[in-house]
Tab-separated table of C-alpha atoms in Angstrom:
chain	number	residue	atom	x	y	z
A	1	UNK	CA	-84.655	36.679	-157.085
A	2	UNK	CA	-84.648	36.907	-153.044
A	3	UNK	CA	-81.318	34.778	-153.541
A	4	UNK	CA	-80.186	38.159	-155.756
A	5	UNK	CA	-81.691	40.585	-153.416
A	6	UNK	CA	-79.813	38.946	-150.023
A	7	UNK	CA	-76.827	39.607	-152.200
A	8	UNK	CA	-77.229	42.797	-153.110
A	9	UNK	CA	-77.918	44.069	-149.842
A	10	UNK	CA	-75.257	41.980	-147.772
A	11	UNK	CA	-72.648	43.689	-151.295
A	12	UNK	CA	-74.116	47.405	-149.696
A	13	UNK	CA	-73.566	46.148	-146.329
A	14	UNK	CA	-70.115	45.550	-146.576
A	15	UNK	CA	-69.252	48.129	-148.700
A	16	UNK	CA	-70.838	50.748	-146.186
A	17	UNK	CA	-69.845	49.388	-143.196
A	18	UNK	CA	-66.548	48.652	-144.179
A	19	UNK	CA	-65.875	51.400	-146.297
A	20	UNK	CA	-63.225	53.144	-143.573
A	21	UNK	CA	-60.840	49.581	-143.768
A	22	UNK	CA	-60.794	49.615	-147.499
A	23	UNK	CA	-59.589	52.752	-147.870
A	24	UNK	CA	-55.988	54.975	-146.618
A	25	UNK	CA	-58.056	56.706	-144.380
A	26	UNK	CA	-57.615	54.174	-142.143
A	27	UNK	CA	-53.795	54.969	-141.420
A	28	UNK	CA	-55.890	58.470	-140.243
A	29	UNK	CA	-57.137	56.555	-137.558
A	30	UNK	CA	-55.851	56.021	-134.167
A	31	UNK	CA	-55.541	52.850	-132.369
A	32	UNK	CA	-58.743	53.546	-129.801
A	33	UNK	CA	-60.368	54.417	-132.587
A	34	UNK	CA	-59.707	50.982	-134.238
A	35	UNK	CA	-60.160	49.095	-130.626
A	36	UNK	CA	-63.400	50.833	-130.540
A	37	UNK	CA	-64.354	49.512	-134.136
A	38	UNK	CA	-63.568	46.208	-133.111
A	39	UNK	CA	-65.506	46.209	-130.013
A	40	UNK	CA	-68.614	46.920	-132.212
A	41	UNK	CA	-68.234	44.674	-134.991
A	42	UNK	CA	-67.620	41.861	-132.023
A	43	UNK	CA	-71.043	43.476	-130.331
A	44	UNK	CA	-72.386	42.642	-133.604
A	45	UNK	CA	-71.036	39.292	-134.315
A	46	UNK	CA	-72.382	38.270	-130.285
A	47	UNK	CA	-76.035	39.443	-131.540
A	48	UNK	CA	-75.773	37.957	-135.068
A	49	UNK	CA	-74.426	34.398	-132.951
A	50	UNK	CA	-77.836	34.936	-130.708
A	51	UNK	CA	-79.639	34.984	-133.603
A	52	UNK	CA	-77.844	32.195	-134.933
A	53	UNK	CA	-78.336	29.647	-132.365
A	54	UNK	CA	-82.358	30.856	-131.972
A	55	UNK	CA	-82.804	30.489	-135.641
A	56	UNK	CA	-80.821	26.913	-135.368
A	57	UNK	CA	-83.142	25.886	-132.210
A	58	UNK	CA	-86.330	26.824	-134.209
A	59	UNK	CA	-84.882	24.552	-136.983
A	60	UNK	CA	-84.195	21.836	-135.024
A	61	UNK	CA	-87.656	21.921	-133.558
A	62	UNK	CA	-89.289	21.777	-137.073
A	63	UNK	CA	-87.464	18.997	-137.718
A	64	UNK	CA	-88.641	17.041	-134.594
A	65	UNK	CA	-92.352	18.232	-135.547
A	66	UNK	CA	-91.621	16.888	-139.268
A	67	UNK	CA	-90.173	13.458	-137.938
A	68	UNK	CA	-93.523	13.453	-135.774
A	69	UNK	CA	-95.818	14.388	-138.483
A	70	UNK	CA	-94.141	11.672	-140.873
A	71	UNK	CA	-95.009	9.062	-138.245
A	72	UNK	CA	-98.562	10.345	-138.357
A	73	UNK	CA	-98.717	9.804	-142.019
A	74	UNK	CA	-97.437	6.348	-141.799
A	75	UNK	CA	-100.266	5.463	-139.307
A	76	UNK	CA	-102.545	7.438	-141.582
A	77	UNK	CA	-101.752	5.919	-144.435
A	78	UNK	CA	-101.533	2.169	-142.697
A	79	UNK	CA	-104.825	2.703	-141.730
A	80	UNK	CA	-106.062	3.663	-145.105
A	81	UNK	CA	-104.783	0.662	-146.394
A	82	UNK	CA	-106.462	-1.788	-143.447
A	83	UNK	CA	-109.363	0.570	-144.811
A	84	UNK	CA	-109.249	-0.344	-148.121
A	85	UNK	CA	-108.345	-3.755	-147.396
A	86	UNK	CA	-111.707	-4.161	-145.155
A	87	UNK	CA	-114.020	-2.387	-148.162
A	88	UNK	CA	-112.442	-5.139	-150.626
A	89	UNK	CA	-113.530	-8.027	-148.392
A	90	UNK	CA	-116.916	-6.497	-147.502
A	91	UNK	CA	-117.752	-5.782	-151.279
A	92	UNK	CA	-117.098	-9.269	-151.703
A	93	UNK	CA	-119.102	-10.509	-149.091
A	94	UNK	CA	-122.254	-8.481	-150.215
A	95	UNK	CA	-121.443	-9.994	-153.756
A	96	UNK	CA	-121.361	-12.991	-152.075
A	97	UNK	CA	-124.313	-12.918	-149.873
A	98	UNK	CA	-126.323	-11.545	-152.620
A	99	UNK	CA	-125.900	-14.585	-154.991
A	100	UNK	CA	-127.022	-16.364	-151.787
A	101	UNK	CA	-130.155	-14.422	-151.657
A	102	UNK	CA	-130.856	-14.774	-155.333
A	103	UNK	CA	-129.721	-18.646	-155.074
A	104	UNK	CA	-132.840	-18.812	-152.275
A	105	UNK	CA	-135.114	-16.911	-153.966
A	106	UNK	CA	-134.478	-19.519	-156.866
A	107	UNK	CA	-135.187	-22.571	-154.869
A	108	UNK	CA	-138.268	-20.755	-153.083
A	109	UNK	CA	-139.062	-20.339	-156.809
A	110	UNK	CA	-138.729	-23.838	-157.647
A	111	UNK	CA	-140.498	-25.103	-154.471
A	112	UNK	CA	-143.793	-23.400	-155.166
A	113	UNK	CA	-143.572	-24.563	-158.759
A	114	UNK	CA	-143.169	-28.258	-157.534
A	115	UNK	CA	-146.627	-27.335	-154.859
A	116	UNK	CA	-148.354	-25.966	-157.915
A	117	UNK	CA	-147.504	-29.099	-159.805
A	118	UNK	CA	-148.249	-31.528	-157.051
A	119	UNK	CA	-151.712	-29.622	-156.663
A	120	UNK	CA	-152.288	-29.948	-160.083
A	121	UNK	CA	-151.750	-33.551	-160.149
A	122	UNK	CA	-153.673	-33.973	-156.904
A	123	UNK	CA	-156.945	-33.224	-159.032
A	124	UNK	CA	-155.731	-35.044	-161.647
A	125	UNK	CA	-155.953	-38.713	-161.475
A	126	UNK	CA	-157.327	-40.057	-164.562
A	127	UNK	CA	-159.693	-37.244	-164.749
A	128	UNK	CA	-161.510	-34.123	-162.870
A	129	UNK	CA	-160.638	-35.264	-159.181
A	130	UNK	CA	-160.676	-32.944	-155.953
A	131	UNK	CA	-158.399	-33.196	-153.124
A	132	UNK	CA	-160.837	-34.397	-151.068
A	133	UNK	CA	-161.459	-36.998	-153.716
A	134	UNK	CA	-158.021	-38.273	-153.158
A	135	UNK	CA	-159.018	-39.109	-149.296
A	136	UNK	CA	-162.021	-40.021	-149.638
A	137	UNK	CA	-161.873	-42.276	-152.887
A	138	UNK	CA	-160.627	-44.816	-150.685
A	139	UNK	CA	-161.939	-48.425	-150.997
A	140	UNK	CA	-161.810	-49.059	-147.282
A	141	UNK	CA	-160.648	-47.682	-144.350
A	142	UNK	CA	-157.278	-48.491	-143.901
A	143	UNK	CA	-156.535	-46.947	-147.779
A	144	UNK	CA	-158.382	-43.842	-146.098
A	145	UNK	CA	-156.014	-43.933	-143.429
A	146	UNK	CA	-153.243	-44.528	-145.485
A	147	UNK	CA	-154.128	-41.656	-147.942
A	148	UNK	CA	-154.834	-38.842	-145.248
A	149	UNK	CA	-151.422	-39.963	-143.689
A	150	UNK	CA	-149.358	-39.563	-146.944
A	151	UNK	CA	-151.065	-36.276	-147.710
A	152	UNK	CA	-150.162	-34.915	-144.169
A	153	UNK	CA	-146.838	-35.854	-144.653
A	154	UNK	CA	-146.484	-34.412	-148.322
A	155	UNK	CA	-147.817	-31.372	-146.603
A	156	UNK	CA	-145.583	-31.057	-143.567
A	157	UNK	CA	-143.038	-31.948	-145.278
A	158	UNK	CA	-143.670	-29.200	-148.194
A	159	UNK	CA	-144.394	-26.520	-145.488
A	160	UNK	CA	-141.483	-27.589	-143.032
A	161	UNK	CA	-139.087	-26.962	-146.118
A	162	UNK	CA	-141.022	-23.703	-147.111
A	163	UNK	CA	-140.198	-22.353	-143.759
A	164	UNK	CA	-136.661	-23.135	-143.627
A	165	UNK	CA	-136.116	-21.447	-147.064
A	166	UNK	CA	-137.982	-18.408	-145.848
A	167	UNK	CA	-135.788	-18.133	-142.946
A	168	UNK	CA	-132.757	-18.697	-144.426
A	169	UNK	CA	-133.806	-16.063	-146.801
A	170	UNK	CA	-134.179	-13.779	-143.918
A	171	UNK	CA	-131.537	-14.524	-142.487
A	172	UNK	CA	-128.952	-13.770	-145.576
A	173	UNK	CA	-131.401	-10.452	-146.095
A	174	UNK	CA	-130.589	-9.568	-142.765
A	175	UNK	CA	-126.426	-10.408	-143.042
A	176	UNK	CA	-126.763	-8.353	-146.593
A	177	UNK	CA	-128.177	-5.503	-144.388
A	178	UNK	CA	-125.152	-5.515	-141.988
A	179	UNK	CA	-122.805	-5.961	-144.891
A	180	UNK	CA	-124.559	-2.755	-146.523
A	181	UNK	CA	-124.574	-0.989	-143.212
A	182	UNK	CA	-120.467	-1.835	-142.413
A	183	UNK	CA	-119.453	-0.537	-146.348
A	184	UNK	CA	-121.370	2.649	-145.028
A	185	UNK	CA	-119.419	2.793	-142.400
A	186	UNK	CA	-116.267	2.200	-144.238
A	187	UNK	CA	-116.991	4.674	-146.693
A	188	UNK	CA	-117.010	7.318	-143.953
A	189	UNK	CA	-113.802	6.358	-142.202
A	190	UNK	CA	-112.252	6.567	-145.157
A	191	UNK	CA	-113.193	9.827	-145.613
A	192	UNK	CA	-112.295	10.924	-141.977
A	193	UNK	CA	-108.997	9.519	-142.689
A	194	UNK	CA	-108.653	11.029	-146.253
A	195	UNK	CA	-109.289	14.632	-144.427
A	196	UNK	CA	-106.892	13.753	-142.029
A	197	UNK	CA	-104.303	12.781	-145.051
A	198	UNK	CA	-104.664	15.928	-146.312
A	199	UNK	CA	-104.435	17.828	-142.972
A	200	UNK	CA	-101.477	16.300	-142.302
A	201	UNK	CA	-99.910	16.915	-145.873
A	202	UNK	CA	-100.700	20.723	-145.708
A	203	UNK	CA	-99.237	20.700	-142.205
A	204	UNK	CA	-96.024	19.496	-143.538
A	205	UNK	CA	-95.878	21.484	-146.128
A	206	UNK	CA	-96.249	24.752	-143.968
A	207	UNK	CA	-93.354	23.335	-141.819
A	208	UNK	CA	-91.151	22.609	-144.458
A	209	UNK	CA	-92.355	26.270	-145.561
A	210	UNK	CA	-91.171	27.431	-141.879
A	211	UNK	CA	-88.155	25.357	-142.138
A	212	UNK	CA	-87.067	27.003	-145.610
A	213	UNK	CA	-87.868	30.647	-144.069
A	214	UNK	CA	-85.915	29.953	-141.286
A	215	UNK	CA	-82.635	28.452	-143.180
A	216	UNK	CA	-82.890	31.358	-145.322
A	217	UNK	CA	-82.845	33.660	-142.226
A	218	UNK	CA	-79.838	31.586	-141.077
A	219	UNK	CA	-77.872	31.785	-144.310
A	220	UNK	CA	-78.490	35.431	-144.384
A	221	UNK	CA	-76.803	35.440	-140.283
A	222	UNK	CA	-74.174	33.686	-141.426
A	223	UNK	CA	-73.296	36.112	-144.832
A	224	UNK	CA	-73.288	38.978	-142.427
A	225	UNK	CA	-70.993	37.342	-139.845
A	226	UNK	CA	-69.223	35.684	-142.262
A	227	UNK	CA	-68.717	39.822	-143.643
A	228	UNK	CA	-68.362	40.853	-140.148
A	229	UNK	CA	-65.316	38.553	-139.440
A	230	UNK	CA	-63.907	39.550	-142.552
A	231	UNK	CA	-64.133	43.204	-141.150
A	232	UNK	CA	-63.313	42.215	-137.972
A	233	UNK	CA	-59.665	40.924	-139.241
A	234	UNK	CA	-58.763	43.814	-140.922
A	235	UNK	CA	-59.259	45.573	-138.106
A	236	UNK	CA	-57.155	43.477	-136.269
A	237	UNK	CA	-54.394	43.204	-139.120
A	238	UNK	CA	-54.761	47.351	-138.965
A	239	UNK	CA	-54.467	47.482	-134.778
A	240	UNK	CA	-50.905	45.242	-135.854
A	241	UNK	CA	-49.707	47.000	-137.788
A	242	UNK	CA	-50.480	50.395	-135.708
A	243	UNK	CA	-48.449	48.362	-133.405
A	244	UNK	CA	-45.718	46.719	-135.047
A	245	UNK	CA	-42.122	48.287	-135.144
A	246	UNK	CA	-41.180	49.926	-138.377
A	247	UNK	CA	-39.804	48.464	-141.347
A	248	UNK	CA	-37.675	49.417	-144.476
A	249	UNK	CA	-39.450	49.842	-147.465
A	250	UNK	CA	-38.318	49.884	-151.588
A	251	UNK	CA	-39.695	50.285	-154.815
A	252	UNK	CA	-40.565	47.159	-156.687
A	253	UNK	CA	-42.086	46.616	-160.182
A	254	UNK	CA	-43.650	50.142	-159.529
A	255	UNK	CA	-45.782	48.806	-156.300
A	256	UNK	CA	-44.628	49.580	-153.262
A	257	UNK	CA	-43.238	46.088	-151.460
A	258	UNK	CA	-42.522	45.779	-147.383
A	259	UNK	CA	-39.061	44.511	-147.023
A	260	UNK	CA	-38.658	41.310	-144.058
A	261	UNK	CA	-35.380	39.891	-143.768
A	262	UNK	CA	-34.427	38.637	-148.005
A	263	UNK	CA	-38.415	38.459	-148.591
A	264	UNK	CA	-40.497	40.863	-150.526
A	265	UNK	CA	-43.816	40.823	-150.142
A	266	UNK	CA	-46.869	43.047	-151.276
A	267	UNK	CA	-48.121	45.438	-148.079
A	268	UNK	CA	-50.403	44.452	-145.954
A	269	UNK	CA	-53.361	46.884	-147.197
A	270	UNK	CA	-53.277	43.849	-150.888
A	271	UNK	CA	-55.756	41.534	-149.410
A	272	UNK	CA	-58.113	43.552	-147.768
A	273	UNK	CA	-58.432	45.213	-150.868
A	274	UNK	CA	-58.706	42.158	-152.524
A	275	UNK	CA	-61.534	41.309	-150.275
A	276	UNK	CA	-63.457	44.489	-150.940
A	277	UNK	CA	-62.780	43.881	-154.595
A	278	UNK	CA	-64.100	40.486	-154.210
A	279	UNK	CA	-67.495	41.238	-152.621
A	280	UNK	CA	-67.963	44.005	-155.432
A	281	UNK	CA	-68.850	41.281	-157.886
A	282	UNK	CA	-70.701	39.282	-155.728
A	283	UNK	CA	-73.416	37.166	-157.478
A	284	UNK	CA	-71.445	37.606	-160.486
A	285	UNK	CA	-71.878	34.321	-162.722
A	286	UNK	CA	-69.615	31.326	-163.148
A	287	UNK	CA	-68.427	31.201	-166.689
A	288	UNK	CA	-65.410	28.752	-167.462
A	289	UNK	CA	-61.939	30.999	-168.126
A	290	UNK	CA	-63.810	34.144	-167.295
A	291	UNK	CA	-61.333	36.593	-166.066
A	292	UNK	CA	-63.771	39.291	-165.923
A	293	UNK	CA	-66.835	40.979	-163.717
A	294	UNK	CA	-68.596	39.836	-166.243
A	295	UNK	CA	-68.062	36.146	-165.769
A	296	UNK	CA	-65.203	34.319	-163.345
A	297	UNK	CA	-63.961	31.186	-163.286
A	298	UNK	CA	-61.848	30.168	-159.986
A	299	UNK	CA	-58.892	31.065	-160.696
A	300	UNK	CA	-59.951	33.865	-163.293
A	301	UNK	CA	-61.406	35.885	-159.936
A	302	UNK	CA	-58.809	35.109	-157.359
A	303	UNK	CA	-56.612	36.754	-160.100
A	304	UNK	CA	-58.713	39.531	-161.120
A	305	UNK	CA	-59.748	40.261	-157.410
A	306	UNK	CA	-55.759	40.718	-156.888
A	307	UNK	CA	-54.837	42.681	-159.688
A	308	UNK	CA	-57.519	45.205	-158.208
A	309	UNK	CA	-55.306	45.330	-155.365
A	310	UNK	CA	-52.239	46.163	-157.234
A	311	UNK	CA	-51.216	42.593	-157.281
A	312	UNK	CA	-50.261	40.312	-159.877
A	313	UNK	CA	-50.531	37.177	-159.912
A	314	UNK	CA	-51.476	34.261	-162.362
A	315	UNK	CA	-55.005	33.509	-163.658
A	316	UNK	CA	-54.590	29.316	-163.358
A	317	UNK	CA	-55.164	26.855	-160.627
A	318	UNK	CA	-52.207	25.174	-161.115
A	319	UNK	CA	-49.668	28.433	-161.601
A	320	UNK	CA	-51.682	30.191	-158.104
A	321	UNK	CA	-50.867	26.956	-156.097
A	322	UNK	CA	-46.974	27.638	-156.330
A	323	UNK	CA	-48.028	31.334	-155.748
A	324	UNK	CA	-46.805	33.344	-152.565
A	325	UNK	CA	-45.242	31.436	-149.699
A	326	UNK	CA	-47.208	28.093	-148.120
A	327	UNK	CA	-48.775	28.416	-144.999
A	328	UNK	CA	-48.872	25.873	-142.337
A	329	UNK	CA	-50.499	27.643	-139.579
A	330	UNK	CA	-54.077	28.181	-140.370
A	331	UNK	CA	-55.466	30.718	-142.934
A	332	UNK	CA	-55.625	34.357	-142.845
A	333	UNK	CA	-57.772	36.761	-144.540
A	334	UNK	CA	-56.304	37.381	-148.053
A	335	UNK	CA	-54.828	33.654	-148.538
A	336	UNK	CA	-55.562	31.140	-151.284
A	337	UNK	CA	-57.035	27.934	-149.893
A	338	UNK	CA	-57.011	24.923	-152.319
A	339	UNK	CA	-59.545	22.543	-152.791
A	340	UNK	CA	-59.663	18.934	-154.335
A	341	UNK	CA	-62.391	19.135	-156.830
A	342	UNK	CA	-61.892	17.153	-160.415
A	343	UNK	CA	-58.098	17.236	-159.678
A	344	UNK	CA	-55.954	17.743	-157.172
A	345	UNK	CA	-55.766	22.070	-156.324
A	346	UNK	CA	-59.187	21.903	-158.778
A	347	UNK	CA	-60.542	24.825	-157.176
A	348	UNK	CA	-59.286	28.249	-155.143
A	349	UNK	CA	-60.645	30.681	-153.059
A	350	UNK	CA	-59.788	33.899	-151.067
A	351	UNK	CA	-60.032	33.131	-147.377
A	352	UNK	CA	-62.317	35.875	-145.480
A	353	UNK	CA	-61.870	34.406	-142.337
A	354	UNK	CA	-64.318	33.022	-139.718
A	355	UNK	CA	-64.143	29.401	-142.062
A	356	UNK	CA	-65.546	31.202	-144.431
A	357	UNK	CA	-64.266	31.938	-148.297
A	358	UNK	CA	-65.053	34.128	-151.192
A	359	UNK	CA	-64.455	32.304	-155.036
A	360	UNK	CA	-66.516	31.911	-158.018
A	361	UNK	CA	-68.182	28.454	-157.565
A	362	UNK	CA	-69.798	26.785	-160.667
A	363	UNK	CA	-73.190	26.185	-159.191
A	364	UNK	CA	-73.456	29.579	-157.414
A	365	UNK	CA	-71.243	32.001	-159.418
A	366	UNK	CA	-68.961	34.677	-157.166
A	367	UNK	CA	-70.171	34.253	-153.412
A	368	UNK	CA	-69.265	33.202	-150.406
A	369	UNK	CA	-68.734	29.668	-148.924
A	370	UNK	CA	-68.267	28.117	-145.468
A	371	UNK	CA	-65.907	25.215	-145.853
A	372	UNK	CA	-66.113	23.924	-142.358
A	373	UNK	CA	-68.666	21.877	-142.886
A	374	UNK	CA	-70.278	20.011	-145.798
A	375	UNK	CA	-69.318	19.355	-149.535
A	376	UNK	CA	-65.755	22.373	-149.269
A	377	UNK	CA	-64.984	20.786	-145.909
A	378	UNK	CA	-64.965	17.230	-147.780
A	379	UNK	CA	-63.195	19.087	-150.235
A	380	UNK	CA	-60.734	21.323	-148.417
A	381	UNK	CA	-57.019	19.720	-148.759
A	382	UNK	CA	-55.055	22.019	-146.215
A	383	UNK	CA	-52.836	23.742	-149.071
A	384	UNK	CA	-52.962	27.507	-148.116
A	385	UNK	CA	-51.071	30.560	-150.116
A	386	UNK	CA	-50.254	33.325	-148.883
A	387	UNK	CA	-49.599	36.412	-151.179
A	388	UNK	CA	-49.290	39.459	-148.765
């Protein structure tokens, strides 16, 4: 829709400013008058340039702020991984340590159950006997000694291995504490860096937001200048021909036809009026064989736009490329330029001037095209018409 509306007004544009070229009052006007015109469209194509190059600079910038934001996301999203990759091994260390604890908790388990047992049997010898019993049932001294010995030992030994269990207990409690205390952590860096994520994202998408704006701004410069130079050539096609000697003239299939030398060709007013006709339809859609406002193909509008000048000529890509005489010294506004699309002269346009053209393109319908740079300058095969 904005696409439409860009259109529409850059169509108004045209046809308001340059309502006074595409019309015979312009034979009315004197040649200051026309010097002055072209002074002011020039004014105008200097500001629209300014604005051009600003609009270019701000672009470029975004771009530099993108490419620096897309490093930030890397790192961003590197360390998100290293996150994730940390909270995988500490989960599995908890895991880990907490069999550990439950494996210890199990042995304390079975310990005290071999004490209770061992107490058990220490009253049980036979019948009803106390521990003391055991140390004192002796039968002489050195059995005493013996007995008290072996009991001290069992004892030691039971406690000694008691304590050892209870601090390696503690000890896995207290690595299952720091385990539980780093996933914490974890968990909140990866949050931080989540937030950051999505900082990042929504700055990037307001850039690329800016970045759209501003080529949209830029596109719109370069219709107007693109219309400006168009403007700006007539002008200087009128100031020649206020300038240029005076010729013969004859009649001619009922159209009036300047006579140079043994060649007739149609007057010089043809192409501007093609032109005008031409940015009439802008925005008008591509349909294949279309011949009318209602729907061009290439060739269909080149034709049409013609006729509307009061020239004939044919409606084909291959009958417009023998068309007029060929032109080897650059393009003027009004010639056909050719272009190598699914065959060889697949596609043709009307030359506007400033590297820009005016044609009905299949992916954009009737509008115009810069083919100095990018898919019509790949395209562009240096055959040139000119019908005028």
């Amino acid at each position: 829709m904005l696409k439409k509306t860009m259109i529409t007004v850059a169509t108004i544009t045209v046809v308001g400013l340059g309502s006074a070229f595409f019309t015979d009052s312009i034979h009315a006007e004197t040649l200051h008058d026309l010097k002055t015109k072209q002074e002011k469209i020039q004014d105008q194509r200097a500001n629209i340039k300014a604005n051009l190059s600003k609009a270019e600079a701000d672009i470029a910038d975004i771009l530099i702020d993108l490419e620096n934001l897309n490093d930030e996301i890397s790192r961003t999203d590197k360390a998100l991984k290293e996150n994730e990759k940390a909270m995988k091994k500490t989960t599995d260390d908890i895991a880990a340590t907490e069999a550990e604890v439950a494996e210890l908790e199990e042995a304390i388990a079975k310990r005290y159950e071999i004490l209770k047992q061992r107490a058990v049997s220490y009253q049980k010898s036979g019948g009803n006997i106390g521990y003391l019993d055991v140390i004192f049932g002796s039968n002489s001294f050195g059995e005493f000694i013996s007995r008290v010995s072996a009991v001290t030992k069992i004892t030691e030994s039971d406690q000694e291995l008691m304590t050892q269990i209870e601090k390696d207990k503690e000890n896995v409690e207290k690595k299952l504490s720091n385990l539980e205390d780093m996933k914490v952590e974890l968990e909140g860096m990866k949050t931080l860096i989540l937030e950051q994520k999505e900082q990042n994202e929504a700055k990037k998408q307001e850039l690329k937001q800016k970045k759209k704006d501003l080529q949209a701004k830029k596109d719109k410069l370069q219709l107007k200048d693109s219309n400006l130079a168009s403007l700006e050539a007539q002008v200087r096609n009128s100031i020649s021909s206020a300038t240029a000697p005076q010729v013969s003239s004859s009649q001619s299939g009922g159209g009036k036809l300047t006579t140079l030398g043994s060649k007739s060709l149609a007057p010089s007013k043809s192409f501007n009026s093609a032109i005008s006709a031409g940015y009439s339809v802008l925005g008008t859609p591509y349909v294949w064989a279309g011949k009318r406002p209602g729907g061009f193909d290439c060739s269909g509008f080149v034709s049409w736009a013609y006729s509307k000048a009061g020239v004939s000529i044919p409606s084909s890509t291959s009958a417009l490329s023998g068309v007029g005489s060929k032109v080897t010294s650059g393009p003027q506004p009004g010639d056909l330029v050719f272009f190598n699309t699914y065959k060889t002269n697949g596609h043709v346009g009307i030359y506007i001037g400033g590297g820009k053209f005016i044609g009905a393109q299949n992916s954009t319908g009737v509008a115009v095209a810069d083919m100095t740079s990018g898919y019509w300058k790949s395209k562009f095969n240096g055959h040139v018409r000119r019908v005028r």
